[in-house]
XYZ file of C-alpha atoms in Angstrom:
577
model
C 0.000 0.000 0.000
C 1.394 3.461 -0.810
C 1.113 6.372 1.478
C 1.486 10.133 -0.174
C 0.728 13.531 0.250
C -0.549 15.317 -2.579
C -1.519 19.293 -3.130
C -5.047 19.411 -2.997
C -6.438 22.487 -5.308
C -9.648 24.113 -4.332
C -11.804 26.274 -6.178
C -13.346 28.755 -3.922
C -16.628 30.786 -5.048
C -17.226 33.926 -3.897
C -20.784 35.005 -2.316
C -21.268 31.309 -1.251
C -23.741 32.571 1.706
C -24.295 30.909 4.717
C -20.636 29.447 4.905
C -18.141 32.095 7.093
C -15.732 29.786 5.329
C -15.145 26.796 3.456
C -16.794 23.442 4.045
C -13.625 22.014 3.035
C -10.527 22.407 5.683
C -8.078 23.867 3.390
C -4.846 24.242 6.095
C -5.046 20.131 5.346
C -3.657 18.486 2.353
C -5.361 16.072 -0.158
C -3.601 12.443 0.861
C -3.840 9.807 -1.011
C -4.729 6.885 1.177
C -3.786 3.998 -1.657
C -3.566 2.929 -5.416
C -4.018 -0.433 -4.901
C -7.517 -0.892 -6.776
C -8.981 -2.203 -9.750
C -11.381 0.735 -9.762
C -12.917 1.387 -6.405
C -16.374 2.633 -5.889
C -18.987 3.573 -3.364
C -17.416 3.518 -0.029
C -18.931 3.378 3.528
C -17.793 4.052 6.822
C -19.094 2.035 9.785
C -17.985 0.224 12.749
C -14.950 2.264 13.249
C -13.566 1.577 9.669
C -14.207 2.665 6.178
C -15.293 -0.079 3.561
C -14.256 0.209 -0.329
C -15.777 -2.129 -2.807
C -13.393 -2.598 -5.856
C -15.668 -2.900 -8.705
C -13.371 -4.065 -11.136
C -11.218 -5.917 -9.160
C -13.993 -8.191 -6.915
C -12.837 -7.384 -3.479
C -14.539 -5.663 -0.448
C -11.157 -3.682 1.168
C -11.708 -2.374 4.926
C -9.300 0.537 5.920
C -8.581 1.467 9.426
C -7.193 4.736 9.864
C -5.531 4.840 13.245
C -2.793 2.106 12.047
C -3.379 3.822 8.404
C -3.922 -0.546 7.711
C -5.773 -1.762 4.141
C -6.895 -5.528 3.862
C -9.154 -7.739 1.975
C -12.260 -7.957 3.347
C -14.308 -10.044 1.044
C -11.609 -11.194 -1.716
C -14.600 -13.122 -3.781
C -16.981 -9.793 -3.639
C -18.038 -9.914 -7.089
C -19.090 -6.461 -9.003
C -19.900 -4.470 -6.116
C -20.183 -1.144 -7.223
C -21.373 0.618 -3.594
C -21.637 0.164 0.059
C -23.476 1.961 2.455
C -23.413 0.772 6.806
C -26.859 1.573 8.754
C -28.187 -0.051 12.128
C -25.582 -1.803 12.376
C -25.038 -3.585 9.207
C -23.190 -3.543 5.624
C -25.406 -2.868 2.872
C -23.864 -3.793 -0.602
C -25.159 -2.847 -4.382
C -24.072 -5.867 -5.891
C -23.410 -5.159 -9.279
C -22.779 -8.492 -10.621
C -25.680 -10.534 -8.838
C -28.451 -7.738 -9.820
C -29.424 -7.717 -6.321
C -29.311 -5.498 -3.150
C -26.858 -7.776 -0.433
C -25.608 -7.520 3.007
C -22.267 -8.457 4.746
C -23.311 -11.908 7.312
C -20.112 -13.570 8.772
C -17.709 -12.111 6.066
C -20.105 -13.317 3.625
C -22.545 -12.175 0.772
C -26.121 -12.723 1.750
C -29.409 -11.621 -0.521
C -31.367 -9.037 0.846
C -34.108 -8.426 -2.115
C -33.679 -7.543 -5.892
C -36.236 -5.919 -7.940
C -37.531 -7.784 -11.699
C -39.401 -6.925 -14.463
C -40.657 -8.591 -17.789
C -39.189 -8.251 -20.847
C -36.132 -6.117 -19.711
C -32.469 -6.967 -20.015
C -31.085 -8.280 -16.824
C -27.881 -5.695 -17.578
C -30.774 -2.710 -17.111
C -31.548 -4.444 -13.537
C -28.428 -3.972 -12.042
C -27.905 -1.943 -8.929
C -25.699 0.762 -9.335
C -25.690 3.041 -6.128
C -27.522 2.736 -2.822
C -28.361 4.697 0.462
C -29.926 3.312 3.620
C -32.291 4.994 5.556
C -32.852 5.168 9.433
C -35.441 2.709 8.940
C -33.540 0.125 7.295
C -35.127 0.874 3.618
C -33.113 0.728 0.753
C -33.133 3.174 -2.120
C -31.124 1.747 -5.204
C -30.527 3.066 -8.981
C -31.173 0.838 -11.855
C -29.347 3.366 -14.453
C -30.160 1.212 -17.020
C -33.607 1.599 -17.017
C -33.999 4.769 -15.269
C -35.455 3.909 -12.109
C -34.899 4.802 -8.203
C -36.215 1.978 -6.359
C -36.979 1.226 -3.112
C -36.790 -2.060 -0.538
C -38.811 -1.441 2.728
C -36.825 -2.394 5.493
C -39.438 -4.635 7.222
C -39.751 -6.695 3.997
C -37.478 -6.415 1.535
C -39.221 -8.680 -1.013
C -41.714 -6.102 -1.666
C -39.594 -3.663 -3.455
C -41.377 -0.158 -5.166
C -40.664 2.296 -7.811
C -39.603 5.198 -5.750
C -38.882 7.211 -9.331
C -39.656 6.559 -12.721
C -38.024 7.822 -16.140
C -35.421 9.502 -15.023
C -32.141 9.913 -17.142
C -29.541 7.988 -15.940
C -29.620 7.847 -12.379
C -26.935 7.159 -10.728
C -25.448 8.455 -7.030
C -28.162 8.714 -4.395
C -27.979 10.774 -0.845
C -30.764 11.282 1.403
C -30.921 14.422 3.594
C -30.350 14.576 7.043
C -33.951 14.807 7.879
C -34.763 11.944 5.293
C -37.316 14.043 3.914
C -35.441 14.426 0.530
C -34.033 12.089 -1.807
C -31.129 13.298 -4.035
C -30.497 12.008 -7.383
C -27.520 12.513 -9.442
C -28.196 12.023 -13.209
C -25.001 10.770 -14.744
C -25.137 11.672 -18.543
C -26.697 15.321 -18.355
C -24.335 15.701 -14.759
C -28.178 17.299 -12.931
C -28.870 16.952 -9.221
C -32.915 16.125 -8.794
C -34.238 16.690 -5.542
C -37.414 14.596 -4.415
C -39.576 15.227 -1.814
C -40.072 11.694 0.631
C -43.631 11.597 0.882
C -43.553 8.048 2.285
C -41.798 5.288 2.529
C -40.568 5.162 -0.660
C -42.477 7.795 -2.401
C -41.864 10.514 -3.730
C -43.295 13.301 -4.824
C -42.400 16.184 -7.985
C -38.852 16.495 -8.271
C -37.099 19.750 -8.544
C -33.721 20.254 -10.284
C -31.052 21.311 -7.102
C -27.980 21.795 -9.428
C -26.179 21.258 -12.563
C -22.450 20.898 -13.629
C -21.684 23.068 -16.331
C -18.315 22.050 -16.951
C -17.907 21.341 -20.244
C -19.513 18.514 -22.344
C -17.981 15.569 -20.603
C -20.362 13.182 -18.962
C -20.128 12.245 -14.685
C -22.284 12.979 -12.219
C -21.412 10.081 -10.498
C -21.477 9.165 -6.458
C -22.763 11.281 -3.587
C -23.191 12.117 0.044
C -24.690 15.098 2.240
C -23.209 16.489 5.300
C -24.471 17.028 8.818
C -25.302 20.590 7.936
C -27.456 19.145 4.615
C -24.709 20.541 2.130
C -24.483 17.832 -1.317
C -21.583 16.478 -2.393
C -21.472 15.103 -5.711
C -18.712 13.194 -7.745
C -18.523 14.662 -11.485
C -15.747 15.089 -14.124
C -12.761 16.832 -12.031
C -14.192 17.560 -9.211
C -16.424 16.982 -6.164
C -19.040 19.484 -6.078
C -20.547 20.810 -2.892
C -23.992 22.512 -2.923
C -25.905 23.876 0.200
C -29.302 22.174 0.846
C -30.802 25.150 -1.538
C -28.695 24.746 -4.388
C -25.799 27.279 -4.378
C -22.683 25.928 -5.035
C -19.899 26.543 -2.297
C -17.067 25.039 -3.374
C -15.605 22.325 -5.697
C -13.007 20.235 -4.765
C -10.467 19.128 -7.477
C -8.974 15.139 -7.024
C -5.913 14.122 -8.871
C -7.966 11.814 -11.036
C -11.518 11.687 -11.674
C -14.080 11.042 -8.737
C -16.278 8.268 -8.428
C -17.938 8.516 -5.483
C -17.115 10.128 -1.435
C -18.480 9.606 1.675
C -17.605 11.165 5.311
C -15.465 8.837 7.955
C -13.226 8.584 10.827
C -14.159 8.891 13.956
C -14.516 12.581 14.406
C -16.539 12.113 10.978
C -14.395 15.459 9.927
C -12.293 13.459 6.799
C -14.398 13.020 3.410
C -12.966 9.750 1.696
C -13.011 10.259 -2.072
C -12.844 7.028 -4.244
C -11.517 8.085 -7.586
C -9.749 6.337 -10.673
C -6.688 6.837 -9.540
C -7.270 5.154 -5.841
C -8.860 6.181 -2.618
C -8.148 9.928 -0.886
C -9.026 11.915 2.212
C -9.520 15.243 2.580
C -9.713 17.041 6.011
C -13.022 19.471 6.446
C -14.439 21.628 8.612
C -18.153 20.440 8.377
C -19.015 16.798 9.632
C -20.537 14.174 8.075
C -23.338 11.687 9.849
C -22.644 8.750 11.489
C -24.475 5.122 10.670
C -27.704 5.229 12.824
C -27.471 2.084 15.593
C -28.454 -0.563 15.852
C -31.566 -0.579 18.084
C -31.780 -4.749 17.741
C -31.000 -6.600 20.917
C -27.393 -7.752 20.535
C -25.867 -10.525 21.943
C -24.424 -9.880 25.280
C -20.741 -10.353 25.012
C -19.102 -11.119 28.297
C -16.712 -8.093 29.841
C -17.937 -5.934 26.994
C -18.116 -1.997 28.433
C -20.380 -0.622 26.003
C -24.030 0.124 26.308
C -26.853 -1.525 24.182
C -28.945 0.580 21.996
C -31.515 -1.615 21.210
C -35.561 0.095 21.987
C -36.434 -1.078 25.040
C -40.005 -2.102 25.171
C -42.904 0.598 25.506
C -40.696 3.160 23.938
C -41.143 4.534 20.540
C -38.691 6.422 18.733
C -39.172 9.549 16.644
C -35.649 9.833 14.734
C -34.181 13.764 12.349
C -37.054 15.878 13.654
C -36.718 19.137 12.666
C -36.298 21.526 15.880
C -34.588 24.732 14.162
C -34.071 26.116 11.523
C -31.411 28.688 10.103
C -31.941 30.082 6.877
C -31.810 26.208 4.900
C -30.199 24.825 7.884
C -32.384 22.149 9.980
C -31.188 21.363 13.156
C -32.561 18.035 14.104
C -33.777 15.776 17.209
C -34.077 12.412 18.003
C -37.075 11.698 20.359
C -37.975 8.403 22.699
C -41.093 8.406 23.962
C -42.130 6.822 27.164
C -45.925 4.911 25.826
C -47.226 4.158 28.856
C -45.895 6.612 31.137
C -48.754 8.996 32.338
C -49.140 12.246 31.047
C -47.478 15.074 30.357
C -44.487 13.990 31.386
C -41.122 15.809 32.636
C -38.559 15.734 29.828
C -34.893 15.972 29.160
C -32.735 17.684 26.987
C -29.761 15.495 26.126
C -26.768 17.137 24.547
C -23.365 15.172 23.511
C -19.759 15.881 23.939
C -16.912 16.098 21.523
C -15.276 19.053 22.290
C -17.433 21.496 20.734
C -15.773 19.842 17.427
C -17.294 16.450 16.791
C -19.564 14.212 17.759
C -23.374 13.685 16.942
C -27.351 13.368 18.622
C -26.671 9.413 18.699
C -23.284 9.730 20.774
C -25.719 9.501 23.925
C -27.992 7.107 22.494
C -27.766 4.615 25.027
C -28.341 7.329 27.870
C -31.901 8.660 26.430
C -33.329 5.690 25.887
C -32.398 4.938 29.701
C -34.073 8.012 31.216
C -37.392 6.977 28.497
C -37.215 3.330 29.787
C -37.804 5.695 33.344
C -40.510 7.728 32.055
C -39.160 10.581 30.995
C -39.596 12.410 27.090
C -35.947 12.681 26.219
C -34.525 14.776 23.240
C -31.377 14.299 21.960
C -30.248 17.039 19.905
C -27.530 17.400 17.556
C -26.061 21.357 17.408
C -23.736 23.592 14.969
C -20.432 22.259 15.902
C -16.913 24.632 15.728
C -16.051 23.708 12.219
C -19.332 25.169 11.004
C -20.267 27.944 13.008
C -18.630 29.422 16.263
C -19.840 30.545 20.335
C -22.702 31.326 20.672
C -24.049 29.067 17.858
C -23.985 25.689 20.008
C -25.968 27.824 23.182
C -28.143 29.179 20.640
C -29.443 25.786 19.472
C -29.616 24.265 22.799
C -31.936 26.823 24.175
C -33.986 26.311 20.497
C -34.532 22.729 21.768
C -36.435 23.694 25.099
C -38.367 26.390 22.977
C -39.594 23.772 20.480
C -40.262 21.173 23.346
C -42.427 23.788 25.345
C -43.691 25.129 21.841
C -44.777 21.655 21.424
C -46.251 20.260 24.834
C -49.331 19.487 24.411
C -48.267 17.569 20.666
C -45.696 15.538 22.862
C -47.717 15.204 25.858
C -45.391 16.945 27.766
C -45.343 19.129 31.071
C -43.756 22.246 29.728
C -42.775 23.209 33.398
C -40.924 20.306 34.035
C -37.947 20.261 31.499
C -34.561 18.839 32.272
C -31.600 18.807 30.638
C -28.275 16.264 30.678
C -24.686 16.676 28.946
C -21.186 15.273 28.986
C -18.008 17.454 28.523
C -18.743 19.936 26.062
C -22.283 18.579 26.323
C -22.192 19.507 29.933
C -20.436 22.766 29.381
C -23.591 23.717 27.129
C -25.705 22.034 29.721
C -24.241 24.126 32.516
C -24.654 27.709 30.192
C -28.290 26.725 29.165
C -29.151 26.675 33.021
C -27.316 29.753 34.017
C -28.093 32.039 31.489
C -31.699 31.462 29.931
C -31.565 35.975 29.766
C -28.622 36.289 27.852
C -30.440 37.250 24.526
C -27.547 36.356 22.105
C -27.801 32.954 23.527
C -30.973 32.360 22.486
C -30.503 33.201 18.461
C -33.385 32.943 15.830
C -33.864 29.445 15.344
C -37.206 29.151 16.147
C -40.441 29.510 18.724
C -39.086 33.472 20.131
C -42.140 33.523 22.649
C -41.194 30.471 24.219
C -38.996 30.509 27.278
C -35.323 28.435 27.044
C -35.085 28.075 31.038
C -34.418 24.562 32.674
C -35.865 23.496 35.381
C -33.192 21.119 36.623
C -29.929 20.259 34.787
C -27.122 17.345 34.944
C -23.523 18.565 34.023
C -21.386 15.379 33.530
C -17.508 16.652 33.601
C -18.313 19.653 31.622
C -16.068 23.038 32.761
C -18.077 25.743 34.040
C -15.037 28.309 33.971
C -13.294 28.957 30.696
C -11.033 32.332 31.459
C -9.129 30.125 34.355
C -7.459 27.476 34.780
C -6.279 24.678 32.807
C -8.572 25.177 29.574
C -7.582 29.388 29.978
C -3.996 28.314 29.899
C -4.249 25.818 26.929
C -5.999 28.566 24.906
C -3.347 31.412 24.958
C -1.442 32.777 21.972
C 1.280 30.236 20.979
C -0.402 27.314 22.692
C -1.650 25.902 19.177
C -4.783 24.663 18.354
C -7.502 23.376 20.959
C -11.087 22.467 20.773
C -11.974 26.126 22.867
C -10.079 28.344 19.970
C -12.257 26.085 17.398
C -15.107 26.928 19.407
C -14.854 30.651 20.656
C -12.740 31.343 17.440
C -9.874 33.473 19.393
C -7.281 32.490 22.052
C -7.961 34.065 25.621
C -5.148 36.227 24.991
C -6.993 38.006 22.163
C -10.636 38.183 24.087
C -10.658 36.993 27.722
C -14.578 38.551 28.011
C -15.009 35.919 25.030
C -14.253 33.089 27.484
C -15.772 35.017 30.550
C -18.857 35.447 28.289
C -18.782 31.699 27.761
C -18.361 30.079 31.298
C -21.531 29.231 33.080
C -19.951 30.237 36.716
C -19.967 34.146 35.117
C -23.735 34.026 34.728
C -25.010 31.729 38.287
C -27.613 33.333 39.941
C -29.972 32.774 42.547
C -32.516 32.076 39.768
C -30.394 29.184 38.481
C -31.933 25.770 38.905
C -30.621 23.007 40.982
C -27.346 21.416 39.125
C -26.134 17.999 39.914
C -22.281 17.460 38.777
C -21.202 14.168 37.877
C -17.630 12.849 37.245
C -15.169 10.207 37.299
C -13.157 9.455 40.416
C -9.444 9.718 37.657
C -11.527 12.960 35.661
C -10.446 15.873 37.477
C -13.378 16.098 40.219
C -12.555 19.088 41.068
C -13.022 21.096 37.898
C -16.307 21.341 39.886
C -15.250 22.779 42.833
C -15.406 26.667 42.062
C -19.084 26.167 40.523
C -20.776 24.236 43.603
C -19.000 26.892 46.180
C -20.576 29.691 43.598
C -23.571 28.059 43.522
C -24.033 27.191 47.407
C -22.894 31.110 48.222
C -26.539 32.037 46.034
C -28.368 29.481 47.682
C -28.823 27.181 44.738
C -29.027 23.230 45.076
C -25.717 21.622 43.818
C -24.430 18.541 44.663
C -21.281 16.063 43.000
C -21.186 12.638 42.776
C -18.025 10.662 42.076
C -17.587 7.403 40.583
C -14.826 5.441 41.274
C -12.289 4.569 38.801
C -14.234 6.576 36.279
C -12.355 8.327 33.190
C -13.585 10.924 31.211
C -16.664 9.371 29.057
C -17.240 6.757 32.172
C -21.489 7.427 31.821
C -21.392 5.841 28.369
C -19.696 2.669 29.723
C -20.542 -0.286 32.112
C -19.858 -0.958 34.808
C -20.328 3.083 35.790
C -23.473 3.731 33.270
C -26.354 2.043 35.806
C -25.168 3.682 39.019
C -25.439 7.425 37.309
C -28.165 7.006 35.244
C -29.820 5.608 38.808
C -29.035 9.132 40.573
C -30.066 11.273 37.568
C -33.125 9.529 37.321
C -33.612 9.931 41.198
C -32.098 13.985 40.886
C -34.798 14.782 38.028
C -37.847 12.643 40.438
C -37.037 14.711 42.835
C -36.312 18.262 41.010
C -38.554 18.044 38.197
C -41.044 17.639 40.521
């Protein structure tokens, strides 16, 4: 396997709107992760790796990027020409079989196919794929000009999700799953289709063309978190916001076939091109696989959580809580069906140092507070690389104005609203319940009559001072780069009322609801200190609870997860009264 660094080039368009810069990080270089394919295709990341079909050469390659290590997957994979991972599981269009395929113990198994009379059985050939949240598959049949769909519950009743279009070839849904996009290979057009159903669809609308020259190519695609469409064409990978205005193209050493978003932080777009596989750095995220929410086999000693529904909970997955211009922020909801209304609810806002991380981090912790009766919204937010301070506040407090907005839809007590967060999450958490009158925290996303303040909130290692101590110190001039200058956009050195403006502790006040800090026994216990003593001198509840042996992250792992999801659940009984 070669490993190289190439010069990326970007073309940059001016008046690209929303974007206070590029989507694409440009202080990182275009690397070229490998040559060794036949032609590789539609790629996939899931379960901590990246999958790459090689069309021409019939293998399935898996790439792990921390030991930068490429094997064979699947040597006898056959003409698969795309992969997508969802709940769980590796979908695969597979080419060569004229069928739609998933990865069962390292092997091909048949998932559903789609027939039709009198039709070549080259025309019924799946060329690209993409999995929704629901486990349906929509797959192009370029051949004969169809965008078909196979319901996740039963797969052997596939249906036309679009007819008589030219050439279809990559697919994307949007974050919300409420539109399909279709790239149209031979004219290089972007259709966008309403999802009126499970695979319906209603009048199309054209998003975007590539008016390049006469050379054919739009080929594979994938959205962002923020909705933007990527597309693979001639030279370069297109990006288009959700509304159709082109912000940037990115230029490949050879032409594109397809791109999706990977790693862990989900901040590297993988590009599969002629010329081999590439990775280029950006400043947007891209959306992690949905889990699995199966039971799973219990595997003995295993520290991480299930996902899988409990029973009596139903799950309302990419509802649309904000919005910002043709920005959607989005919410995943688990609702409590037998629990007796209106019920308290809770906020639930990941970590990732302002930088990465997504609504499903915390997965396993909402569905524990439903399974306890509570209406719990997990939100994702505008992370650092897309917009900066106060943009992450801004959409928190949008979350409890849409919940209260909402009450009586949800069956919810709109005086009894809790929130939770971990590290950065908890850092949000901790601002949201000091400083519900700060009016540039609360932004324009939504429901202005509505009030943002908590009622009770549950800070899980999160820093409630900014402009001292360790984080201050890590943030001055000459320091380098740290997830607070991503996400206040300055060093304290440059704007210490920045940081002041941004630390919870500046803005307690005997209004402030009760707080309960958790933490680790080996994660710095007393970054809490300063706030409880602050918070005690107002006469504000506060309390901490340690857990031994805990590290940072300790609430998404066993054996610590039961014990503090126990005294949350008995904190909000007791405060959301």
């Amino acid at each position: 396997m070669k490993l190289l660094v190439t010069v990326g080039v970007f073309v940059a368009l001016a008046g690209s709107g929303a974007w206070a810069q590029s989507p694409v990080d440009t202080s990182s270089a275009l690397e070229t992760i490998s040559t060794e394919f036949g032609m590789c295709d539609g790629p996939a990341w899931g379960g901590g790796s990246l999958w790459v079909p090689d069309v021409k050469g019939g293998k399935l390659y898996n790439y792990r990027p921390g030991p930068k290590k490429l094997t064979v997957a699947l040597a006898d994979a056959g003409r698969i020409s795309a992969v997508d991972y969802n709940l769980g599981r590796l979908y695969l269009a597979d080419n060569g079989e004229g069928r739609i395929a998933w990865l069962k113990a390292g092997k091909k198994a048949p998932l559903g196919q789609y027939s039709e009379a009198d039709v070549k059985p080259a025309q019924l050939r799946p060329n690209d794929l993409v999995v929704d949240s629901r486990g349906g598959v929509y797959f192009t049949l370029t051949g004969l000009g169809k965008v078909i769909y196979l319901p996740g519950k039963d797969p052997s009743q596939p249906v036309i999700a679009v007819s008589e279009i030219d050439t279809p070839n990559g697919l994307a849904l949007s974050p919300d799953e409420q539109t399909l996009y279709v790239a149209s290979y031979a004219p290089k057009k972007i259709w966008a289709f309403p999802v009126t159903g499970l695979g319906q669809t209603g009048e199309r609308r054209l998003l975007a063309s590539m008016d390049d020259g006469p050379e054919k190519g739009a080929d594979g695609m994938t959205v962002d978190r923020a909705g933007n469409v990527y597309c693979a064409g001639p030279a370069h990978v297109w990006i288009w916001s959700p509304s159709g205005k082109l912000l940037t193209k990115l230029e490949t050493p050879t032409r594109p076939i397809n791109c999706t978003f990977g790693d862990g932080d989900m901040h590297s777009l993988y590009i599969t091109a002629l010329g081999g596989l590439y990775r280029q750095r950006m400043n947007v995220t891209g959306i992690p696989s949905e889990p699995s929410m199966e039971p799973a086999e219990l595997v003995p000693g295993d520290k991480n959580l299930s996902t899988a529904l409990p029973a009596g909970i139903k799950a309302e997955l990419n509802v649309v809580y904000a919005t910002y211009g043709d920005r959607k922020l989005l919410v995943d909801m688990f609702v409590p069906e037998d629990a007796k209304a209106p019920r308290p609810a809770i906020v639930v806002v990941h970590g990732g140092g302002w930088f990465s991380g997504d609504k499903s981090k915390f997965r396993a912790l909402a569905l524990g507070l439903a399974a306890r009766g509570y209406f719990t919204a997990a939100i994702e937010y505008r992370l650092a690389g897309e917009a900066k301070f106060p943009a992450a506040i801004q959409d928190c407090n949008a979350a409890v104005r849409f919940l209260r907005a909402n009450a009586a839809r949800f069956q919810l007590d709109p005086d009894r609203i809790g929130a939770v967060g971990g590290s950065a999450g908890g850092h949000l958490v901790g601002l949201m319940a000091a400083a519900p009158g700060v009016r540039e925290f609360q932004g324009d996303g939504g429901n202005p009559d509505q009030s943002s303040r908590l009622q009770a909130a549950v800070v899980m290692a999160g820093p409630m001072e900014l402009a001292t101590g360790p984080i201050a110190e890590r943030s001055r001039k000459g320091a380098g780069r740290t997830f607070t200058i991503d996400f206040l956009g300055r060093t304290i050195d440059d704007d210490r009322s920045l940081y002041e403006l941004a630390s919870p502790i500046t803005h307690f006040s005997k209004s402030t609801p009760p707080i309960l800090f958790m933490t680790g026994e080996l994660d710095s216990p007393d970054r809490d200190t300063q706030a409880i003593k602050r918070l005690n001198e107002l006469g504000v509840w506060s309390e901490q609870k340690v857990y031994k042996d805990g590290k940072h992250g300790c609430w998404m792992k066993h054996p610590w997860y039961d014990q503090m999801l126990a005294d949350m659940d008995a904190f909000f009984r007791q405060k959301l009264r």
